[in-house]
CSV table of C-alpha atoms and ligand atoms in Angstrom, one decimal:
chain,number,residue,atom,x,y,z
A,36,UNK,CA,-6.1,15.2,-34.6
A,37,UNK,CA,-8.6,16.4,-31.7
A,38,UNK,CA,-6.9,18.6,-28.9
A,39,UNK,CA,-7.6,15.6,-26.1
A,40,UNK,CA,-6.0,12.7,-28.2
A,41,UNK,CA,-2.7,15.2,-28.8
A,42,UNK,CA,-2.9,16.3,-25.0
A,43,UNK,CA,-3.0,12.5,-24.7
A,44,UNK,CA,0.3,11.9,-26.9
A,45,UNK,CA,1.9,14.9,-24.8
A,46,UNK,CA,1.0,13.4,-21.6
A,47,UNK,CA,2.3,9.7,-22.9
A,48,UNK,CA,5.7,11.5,-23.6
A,49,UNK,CA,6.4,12.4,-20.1
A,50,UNK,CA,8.6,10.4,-17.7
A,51,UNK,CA,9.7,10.5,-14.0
A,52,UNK,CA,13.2,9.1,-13.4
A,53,UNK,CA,14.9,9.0,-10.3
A,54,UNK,CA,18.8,9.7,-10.1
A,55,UNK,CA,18.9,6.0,-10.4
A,56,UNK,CA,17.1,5.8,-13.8
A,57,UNK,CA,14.2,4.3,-12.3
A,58,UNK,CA,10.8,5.1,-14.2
A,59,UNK,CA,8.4,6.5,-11.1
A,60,UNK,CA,4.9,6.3,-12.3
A,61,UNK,CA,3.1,5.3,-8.7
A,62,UNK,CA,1.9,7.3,-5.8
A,63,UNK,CA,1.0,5.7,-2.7
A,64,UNK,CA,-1.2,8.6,-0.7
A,65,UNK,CA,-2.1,8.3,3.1
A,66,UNK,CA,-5.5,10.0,3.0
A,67,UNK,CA,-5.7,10.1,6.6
A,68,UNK,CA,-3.4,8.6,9.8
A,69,UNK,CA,-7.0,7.5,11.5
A,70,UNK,CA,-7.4,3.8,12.1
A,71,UNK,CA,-10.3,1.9,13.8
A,72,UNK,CA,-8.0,-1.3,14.5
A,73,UNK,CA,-5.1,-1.0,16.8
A,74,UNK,CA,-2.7,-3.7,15.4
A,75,UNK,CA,0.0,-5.1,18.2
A,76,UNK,CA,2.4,-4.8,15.7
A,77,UNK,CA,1.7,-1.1,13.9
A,78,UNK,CA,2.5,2.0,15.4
A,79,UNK,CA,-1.4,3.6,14.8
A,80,UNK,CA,-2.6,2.6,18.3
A,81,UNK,CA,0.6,4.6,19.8
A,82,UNK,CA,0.5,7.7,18.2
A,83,UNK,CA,-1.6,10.6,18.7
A,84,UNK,CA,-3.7,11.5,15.4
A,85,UNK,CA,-3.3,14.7,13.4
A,86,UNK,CA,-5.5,17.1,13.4
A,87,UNK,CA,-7.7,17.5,10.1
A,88,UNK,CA,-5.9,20.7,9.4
A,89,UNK,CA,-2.6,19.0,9.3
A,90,UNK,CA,-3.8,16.7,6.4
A,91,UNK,CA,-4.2,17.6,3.0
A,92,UNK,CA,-7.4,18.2,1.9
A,93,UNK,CA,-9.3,16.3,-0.9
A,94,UNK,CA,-8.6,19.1,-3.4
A,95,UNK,CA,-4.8,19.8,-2.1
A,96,UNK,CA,-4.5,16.1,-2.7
A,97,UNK,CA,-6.2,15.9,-6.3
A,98,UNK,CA,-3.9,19.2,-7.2
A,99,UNK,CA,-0.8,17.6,-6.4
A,100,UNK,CA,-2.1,14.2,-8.3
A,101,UNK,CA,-3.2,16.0,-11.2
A,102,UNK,CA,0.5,17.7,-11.7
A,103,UNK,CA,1.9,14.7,-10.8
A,104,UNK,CA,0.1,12.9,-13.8
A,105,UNK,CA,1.4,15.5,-16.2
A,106,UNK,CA,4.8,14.6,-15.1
A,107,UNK,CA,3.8,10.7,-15.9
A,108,UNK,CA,2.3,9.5,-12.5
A,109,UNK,CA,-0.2,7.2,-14.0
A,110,UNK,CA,-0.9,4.8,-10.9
A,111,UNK,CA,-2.3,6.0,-7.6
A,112,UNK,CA,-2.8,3.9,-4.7
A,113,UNK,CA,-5.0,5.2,-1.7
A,114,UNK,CA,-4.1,4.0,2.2
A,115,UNK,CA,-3.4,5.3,5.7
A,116,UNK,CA,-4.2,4.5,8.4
A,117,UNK,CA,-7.9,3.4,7.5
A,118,UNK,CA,-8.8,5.1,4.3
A,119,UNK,CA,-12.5,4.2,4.4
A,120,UNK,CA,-12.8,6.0,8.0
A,121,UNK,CA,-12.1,9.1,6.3
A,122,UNK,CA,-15.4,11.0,5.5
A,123,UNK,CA,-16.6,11.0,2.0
A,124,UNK,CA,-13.9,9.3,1.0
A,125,UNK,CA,-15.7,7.8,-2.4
A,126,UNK,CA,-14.9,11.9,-3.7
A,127,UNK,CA,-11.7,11.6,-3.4
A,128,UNK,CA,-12.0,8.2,-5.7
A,129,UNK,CA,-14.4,9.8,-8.0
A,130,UNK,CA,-12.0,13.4,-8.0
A,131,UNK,CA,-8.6,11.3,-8.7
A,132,UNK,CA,-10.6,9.0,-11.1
A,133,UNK,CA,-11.8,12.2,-13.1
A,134,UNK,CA,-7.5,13.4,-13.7
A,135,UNK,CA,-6.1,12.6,-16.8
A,136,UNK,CA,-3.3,10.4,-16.9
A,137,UNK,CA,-4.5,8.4,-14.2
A,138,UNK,CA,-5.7,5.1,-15.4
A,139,UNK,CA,-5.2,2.8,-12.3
A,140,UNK,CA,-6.4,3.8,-8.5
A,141,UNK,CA,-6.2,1.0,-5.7
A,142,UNK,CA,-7.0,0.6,-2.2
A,143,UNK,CA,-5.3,-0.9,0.3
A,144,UNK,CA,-7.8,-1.4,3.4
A,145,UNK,CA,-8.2,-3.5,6.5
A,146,UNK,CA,-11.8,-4.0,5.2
A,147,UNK,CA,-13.9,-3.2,8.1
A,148,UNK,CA,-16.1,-0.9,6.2
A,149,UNK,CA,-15.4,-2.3,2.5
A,150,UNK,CA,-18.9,-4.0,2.7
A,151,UNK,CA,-20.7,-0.6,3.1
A,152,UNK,CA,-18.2,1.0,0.1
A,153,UNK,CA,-17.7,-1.6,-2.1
A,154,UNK,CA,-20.7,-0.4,-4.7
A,155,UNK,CA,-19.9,3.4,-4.2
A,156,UNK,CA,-15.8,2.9,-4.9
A,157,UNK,CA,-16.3,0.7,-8.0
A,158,UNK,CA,-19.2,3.1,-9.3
A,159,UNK,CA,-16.4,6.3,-8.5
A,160,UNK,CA,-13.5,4.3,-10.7
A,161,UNK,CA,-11.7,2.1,-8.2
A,162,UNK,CA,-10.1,-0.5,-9.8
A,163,UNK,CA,-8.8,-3.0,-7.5
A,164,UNK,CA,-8.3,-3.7,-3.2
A,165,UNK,CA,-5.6,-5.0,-1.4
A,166,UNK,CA,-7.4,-6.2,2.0
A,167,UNK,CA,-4.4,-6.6,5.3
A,168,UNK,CA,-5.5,-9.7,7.2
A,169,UNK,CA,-3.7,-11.5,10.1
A,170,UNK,CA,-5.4,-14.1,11.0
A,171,UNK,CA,-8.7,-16.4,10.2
A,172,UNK,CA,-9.4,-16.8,14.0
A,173,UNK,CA,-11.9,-14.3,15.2
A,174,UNK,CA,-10.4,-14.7,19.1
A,175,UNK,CA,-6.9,-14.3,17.2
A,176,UNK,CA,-8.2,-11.3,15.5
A,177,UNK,CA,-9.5,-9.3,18.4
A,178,UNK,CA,-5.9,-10.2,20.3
A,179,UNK,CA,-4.1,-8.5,16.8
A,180,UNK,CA,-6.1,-6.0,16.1
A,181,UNK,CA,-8.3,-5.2,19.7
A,182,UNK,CA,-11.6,-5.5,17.4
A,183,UNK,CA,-13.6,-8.4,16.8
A,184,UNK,CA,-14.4,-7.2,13.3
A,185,UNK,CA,-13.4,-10.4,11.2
A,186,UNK,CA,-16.8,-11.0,10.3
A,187,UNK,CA,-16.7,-7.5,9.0
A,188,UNK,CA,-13.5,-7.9,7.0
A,189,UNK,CA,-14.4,-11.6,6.0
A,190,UNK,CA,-17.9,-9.7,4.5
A,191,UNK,CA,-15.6,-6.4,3.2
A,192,UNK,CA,-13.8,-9.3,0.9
A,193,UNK,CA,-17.2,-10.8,-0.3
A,194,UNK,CA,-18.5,-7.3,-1.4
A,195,UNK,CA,-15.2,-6.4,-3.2
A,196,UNK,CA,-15.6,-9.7,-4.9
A,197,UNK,CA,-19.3,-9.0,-6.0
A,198,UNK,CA,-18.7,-5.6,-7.3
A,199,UNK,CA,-15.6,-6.8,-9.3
A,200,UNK,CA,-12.7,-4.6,-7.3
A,201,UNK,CA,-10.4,-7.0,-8.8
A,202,UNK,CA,-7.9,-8.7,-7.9
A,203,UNK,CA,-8.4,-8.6,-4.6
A,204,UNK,CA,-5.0,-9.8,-2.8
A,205,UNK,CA,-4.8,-10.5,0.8
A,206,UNK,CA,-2.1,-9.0,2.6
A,207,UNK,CA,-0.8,-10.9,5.7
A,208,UNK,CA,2.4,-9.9,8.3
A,209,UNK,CA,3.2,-13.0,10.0
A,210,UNK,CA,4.8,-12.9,13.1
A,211,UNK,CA,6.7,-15.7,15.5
A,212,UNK,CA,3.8,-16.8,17.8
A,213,UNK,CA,1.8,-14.8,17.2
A,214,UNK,CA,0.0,-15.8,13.6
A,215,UNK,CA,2.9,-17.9,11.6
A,216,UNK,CA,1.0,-21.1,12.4
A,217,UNK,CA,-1.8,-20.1,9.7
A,218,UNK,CA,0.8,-19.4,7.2
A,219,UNK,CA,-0.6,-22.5,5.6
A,220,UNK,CA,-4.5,-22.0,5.8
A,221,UNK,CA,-3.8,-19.1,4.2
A,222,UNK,CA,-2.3,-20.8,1.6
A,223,UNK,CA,-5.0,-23.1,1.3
A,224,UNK,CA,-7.3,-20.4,0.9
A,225,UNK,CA,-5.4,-20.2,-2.6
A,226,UNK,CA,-6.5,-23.4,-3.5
A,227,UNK,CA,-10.0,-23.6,-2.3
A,228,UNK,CA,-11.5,-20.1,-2.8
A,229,UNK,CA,-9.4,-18.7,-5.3
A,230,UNK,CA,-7.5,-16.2,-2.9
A,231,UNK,CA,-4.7,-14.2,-3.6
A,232,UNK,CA,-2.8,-14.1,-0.8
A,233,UNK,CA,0.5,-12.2,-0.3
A,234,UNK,CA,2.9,-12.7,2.9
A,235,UNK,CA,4.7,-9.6,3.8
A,236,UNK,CA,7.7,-9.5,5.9
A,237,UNK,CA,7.4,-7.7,9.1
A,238,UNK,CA,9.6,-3.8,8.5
A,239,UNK,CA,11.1,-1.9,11.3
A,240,UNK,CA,8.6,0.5,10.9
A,241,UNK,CA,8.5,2.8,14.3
A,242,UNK,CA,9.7,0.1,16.5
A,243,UNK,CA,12.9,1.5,18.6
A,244,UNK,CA,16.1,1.2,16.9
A,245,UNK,CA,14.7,-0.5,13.6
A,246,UNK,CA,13.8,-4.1,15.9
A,247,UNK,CA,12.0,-6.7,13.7
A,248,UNK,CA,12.4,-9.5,16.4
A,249,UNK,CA,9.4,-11.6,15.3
A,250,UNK,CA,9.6,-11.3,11.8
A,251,UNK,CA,8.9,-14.4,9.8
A,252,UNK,CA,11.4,-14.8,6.5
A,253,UNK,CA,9.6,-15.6,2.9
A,254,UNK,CA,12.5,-18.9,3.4
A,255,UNK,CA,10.3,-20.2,6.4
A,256,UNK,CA,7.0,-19.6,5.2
A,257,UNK,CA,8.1,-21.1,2.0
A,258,UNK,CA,9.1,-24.1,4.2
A,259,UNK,CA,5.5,-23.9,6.0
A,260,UNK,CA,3.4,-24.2,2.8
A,261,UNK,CA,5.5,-26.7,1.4
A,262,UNK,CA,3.4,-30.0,2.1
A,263,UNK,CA,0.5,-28.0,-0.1
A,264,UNK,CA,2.8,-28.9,-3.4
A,265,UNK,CA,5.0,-27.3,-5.7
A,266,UNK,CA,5.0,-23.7,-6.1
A,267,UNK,CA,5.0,-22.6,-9.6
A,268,UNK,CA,6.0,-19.4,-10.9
A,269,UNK,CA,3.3,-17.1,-12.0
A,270,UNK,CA,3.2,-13.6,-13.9
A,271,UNK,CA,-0.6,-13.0,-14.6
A,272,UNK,CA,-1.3,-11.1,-11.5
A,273,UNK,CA,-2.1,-7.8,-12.3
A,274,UNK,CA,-0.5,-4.5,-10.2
A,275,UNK,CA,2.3,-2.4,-9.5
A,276,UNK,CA,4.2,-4.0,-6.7
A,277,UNK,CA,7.6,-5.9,-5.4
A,278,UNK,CA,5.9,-9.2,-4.8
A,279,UNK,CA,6.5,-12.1,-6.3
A,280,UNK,CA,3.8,-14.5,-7.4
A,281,UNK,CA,3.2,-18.3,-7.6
A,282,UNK,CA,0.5,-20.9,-7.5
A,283,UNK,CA,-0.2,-24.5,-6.5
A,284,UNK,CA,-0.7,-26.9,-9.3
A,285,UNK,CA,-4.3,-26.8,-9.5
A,286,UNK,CA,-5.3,-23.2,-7.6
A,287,UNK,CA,-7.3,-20.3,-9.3
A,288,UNK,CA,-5.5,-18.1,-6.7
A,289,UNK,CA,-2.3,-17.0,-6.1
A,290,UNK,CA,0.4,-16.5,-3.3
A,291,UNK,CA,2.6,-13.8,-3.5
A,292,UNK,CA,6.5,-13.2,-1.6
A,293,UNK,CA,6.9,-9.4,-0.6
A,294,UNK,CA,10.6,-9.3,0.7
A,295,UNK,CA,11.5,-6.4,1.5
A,296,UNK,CA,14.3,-7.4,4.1
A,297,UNK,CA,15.7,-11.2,3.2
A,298,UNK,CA,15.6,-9.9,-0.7
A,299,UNK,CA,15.0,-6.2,-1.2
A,300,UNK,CA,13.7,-4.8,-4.9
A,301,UNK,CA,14.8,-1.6,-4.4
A,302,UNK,CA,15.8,-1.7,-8.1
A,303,UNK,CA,12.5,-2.0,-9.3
A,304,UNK,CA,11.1,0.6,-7.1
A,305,UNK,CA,8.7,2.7,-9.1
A,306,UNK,CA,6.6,5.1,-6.6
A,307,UNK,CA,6.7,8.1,-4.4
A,308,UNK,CA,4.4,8.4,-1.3
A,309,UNK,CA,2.5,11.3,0.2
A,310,UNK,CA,2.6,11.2,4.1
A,311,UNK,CA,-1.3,12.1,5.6
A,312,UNK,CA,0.4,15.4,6.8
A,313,UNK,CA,1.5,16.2,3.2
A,314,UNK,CA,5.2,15.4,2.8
A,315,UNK,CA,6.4,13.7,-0.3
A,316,UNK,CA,8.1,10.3,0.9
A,317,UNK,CA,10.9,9.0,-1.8
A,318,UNK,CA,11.2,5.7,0.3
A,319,UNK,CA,8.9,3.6,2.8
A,320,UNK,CA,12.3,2.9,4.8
A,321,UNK,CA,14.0,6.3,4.6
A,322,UNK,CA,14.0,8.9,6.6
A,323,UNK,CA,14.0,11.6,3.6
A,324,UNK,CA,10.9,13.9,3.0
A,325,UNK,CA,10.2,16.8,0.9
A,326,UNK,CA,7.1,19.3,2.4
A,327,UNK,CA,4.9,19.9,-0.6
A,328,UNK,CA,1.5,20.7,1.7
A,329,UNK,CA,2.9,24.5,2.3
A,330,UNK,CA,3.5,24.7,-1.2
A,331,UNK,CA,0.1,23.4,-2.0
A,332,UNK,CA,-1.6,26.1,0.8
A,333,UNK,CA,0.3,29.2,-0.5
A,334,UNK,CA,-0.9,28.6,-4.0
A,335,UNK,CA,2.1,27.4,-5.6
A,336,UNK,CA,1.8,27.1,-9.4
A,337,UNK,CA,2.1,24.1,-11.6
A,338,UNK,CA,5.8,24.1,-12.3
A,339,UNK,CA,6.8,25.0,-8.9
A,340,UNK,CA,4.8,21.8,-7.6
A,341,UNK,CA,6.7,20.0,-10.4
A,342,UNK,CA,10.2,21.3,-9.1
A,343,UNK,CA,8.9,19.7,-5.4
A,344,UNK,CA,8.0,16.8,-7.4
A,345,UNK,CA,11.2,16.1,-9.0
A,346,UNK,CA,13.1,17.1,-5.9
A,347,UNK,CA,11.2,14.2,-3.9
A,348,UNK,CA,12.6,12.0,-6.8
A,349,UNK,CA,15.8,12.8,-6.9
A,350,UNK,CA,17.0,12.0,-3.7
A,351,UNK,CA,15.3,8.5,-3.9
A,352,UNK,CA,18.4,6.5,-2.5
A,353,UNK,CA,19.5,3.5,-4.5
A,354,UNK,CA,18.2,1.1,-1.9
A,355,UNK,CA,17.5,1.4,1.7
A,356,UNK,CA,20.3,0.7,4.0
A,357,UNK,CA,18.4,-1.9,6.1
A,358,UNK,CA,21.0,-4.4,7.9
A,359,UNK,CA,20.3,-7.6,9.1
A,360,UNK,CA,18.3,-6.6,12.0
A,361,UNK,CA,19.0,-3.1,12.3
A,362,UNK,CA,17.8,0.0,10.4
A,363,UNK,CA,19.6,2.9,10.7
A,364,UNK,CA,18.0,4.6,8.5
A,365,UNK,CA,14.2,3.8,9.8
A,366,UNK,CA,12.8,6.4,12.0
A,367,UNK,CA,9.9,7.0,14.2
A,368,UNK,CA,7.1,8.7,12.1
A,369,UNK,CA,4.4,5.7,12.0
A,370,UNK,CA,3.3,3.5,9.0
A,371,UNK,CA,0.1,5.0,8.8
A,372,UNK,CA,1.2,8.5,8.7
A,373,UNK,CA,3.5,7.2,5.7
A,374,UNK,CA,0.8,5.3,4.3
A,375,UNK,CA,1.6,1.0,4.6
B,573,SAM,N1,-5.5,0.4,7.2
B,573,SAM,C1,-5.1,-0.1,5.9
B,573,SAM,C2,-4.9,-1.6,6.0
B,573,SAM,O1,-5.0,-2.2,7.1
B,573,SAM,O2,-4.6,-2.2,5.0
B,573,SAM,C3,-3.9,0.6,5.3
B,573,SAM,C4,-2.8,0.9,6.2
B,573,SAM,S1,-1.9,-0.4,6.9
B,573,SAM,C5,-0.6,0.4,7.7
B,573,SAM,C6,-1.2,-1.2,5.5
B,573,SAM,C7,-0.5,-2.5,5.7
B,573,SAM,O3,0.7,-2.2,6.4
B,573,SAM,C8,-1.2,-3.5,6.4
B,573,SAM,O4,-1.3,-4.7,5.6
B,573,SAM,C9,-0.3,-3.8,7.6
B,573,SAM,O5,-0.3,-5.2,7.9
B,573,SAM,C10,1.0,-3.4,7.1
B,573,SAM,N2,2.0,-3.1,8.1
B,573,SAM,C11,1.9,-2.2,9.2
B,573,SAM,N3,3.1,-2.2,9.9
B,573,SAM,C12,3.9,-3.0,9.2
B,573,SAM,C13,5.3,-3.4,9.4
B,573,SAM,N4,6.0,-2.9,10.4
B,573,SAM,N5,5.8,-4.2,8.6
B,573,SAM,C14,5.1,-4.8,7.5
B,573,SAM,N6,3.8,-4.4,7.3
B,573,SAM,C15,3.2,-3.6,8.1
């Protein structure tokens, strides 16, 4: 048996588990807290960026993914703030694509600059983008995001689609008045261009004291998209995620439920994030970090990164203590310093 196929088997025998015996084999890394939208509803616009010394570099980043995938990381999914507005950011595809272990790397991406990538990320081992989008209206857009870049997000979805960074899902926040009236061209989208669209309930994610006034629950957009048919279960949509899919009778695409406050899947949860500024984050809506950047700088060895690794894991909590409107446990530091 050749050395790589038993390094292979070794590699396959490793497992993460949290205290909670939950397999963790996903990382979700925010390369950088930069954003070139300023979305009403995300903290980006608010905050004052990190420097570039703050965040981990490209190789800090592939070190810490490349122990990780010993330990049985085998996912990794790459966001911020904007990914694509950090510099040479196809490297950092091409460097995590190149660690073995790692057999899946995503994107999630407002799609601004996806039509300029699209080529570069697939040719570098990209697999697949998720592309965040509000609205269909371009006057809507520029009011959401203070851009009027929807031709250049409508164009970012065309590329992905040529170049086969597939599926491509379509991630939308709908909010009372200000975008839950196109719940349902969104769901038509499903049925007339093959989307995959996936409706994500707003998180008290740096808003003061955990408000989510505004949120729309998956029960009313259900209700919205009703007239469209009859929503039928579906399990062929491939990824790592909480939602829940379904189709209309008749659509190549899909629509997808991602509930994290009327019906949280914390029981399923399967992934540990890296903040921008190098922190190991057991839990989107927990306040809990472990700092593995200064053990990255001061040339900590393999196992000690593991022990880091494994300390993130264990204190994943058994389900975030979000309640009814109110999150004590949320805190200020932004979405795209945690990576959405
Ligand atoms: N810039 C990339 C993008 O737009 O996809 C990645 C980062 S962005 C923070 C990731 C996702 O988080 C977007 O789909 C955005 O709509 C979502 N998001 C931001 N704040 C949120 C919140 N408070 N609740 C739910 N989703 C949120």
């Amino acid at each position: 048996m050749s050395e790589t196929i038993q390094s292979k088997e070794n590699r396959m025998k490793q497992a993460l588990y949290d205290s909670w015996h939950r397999q963790v084999n996903y990382l979700r890394i925010s390369v950088t807290d930069h954003c070139n939208l300023n979305c009403i509803y995300c903290s980006a616009s608010t905050m004052l960026p990190l420097k570039h010394e703050d965040i981990l570099s490209y190789e800090e980043i592939e070190t810490l993914v490349r122990v990780a995938a010993e330990m049985g990381i085998n996912k990794v999914r790459l966001t911020g703030g904007e990914p694509l507005m950090r510099p040479h950011f196809t490297t950092l595809v091409r460097m995590i694509a190149g660690i073995d272990g790692i057999d899946d790397i995503s994107l999630t991406t407002n799609g601004i600059l996806l039509s300029r990538y699209a080529e570069e990320l697939k040719e570098a081992g990209l697999k697949r983008v998720n592309i965040s989008l509000d609205t269909l209206k371009p006057d809507r857009f520029k009011r959401i995001t203070g851009h009027d870049r929807l031709k250049d997000v409508l164009a970012g979805i065309e590329s992905a689609d040529r170049v086969g960074l597939k599926p491509i899902k379509i991630n939308m926040v709908p909010l009372e008045n200000i975008n839950d009236d196109e719940v349902i061209d969104f769901a038509r989208k499903t049925i007339d261009e093959g989307w995959n669209v996936r409706y994500i309930e707003f998180m008290p994610i740096g808003t003061p004291n955990g408000d989510i006034s505004g949120m729309v629950t998956t029960g009313q957009i259900k209700e919205r998209i009703q007239s469209l048919g009859e929503l039928v279960s579906y399990t062929g949509l491939e990824g790592n995620g909480p939602a829940r899919y379904y189709q209309f009778p008749g659509a190549k695409g899909t629509i997808g439920f991602i509930t994290p406050i009327t019906e949280h899947f914390c029981h399923t949860c399967n992934r540990l994030r890296v903040t921008s500024d190098g922190n190991l984050r057991p839990c989107l809506l927990a306040r809990e970090e472990v700092n593995v950047k200064d053990a990255l700088r001061s040339g900590a060895g393999k196992d000690e990164l593991k022990e880091i690794i494994q300390k993130a894991v264990n204190i994943k909590r058994q389900q975030h203590n979000l309640d009814g409107r109110l999150a004590p446990d949320a805190d200020d530091r932004p979405m795209c310093q945690i990576g959405g």
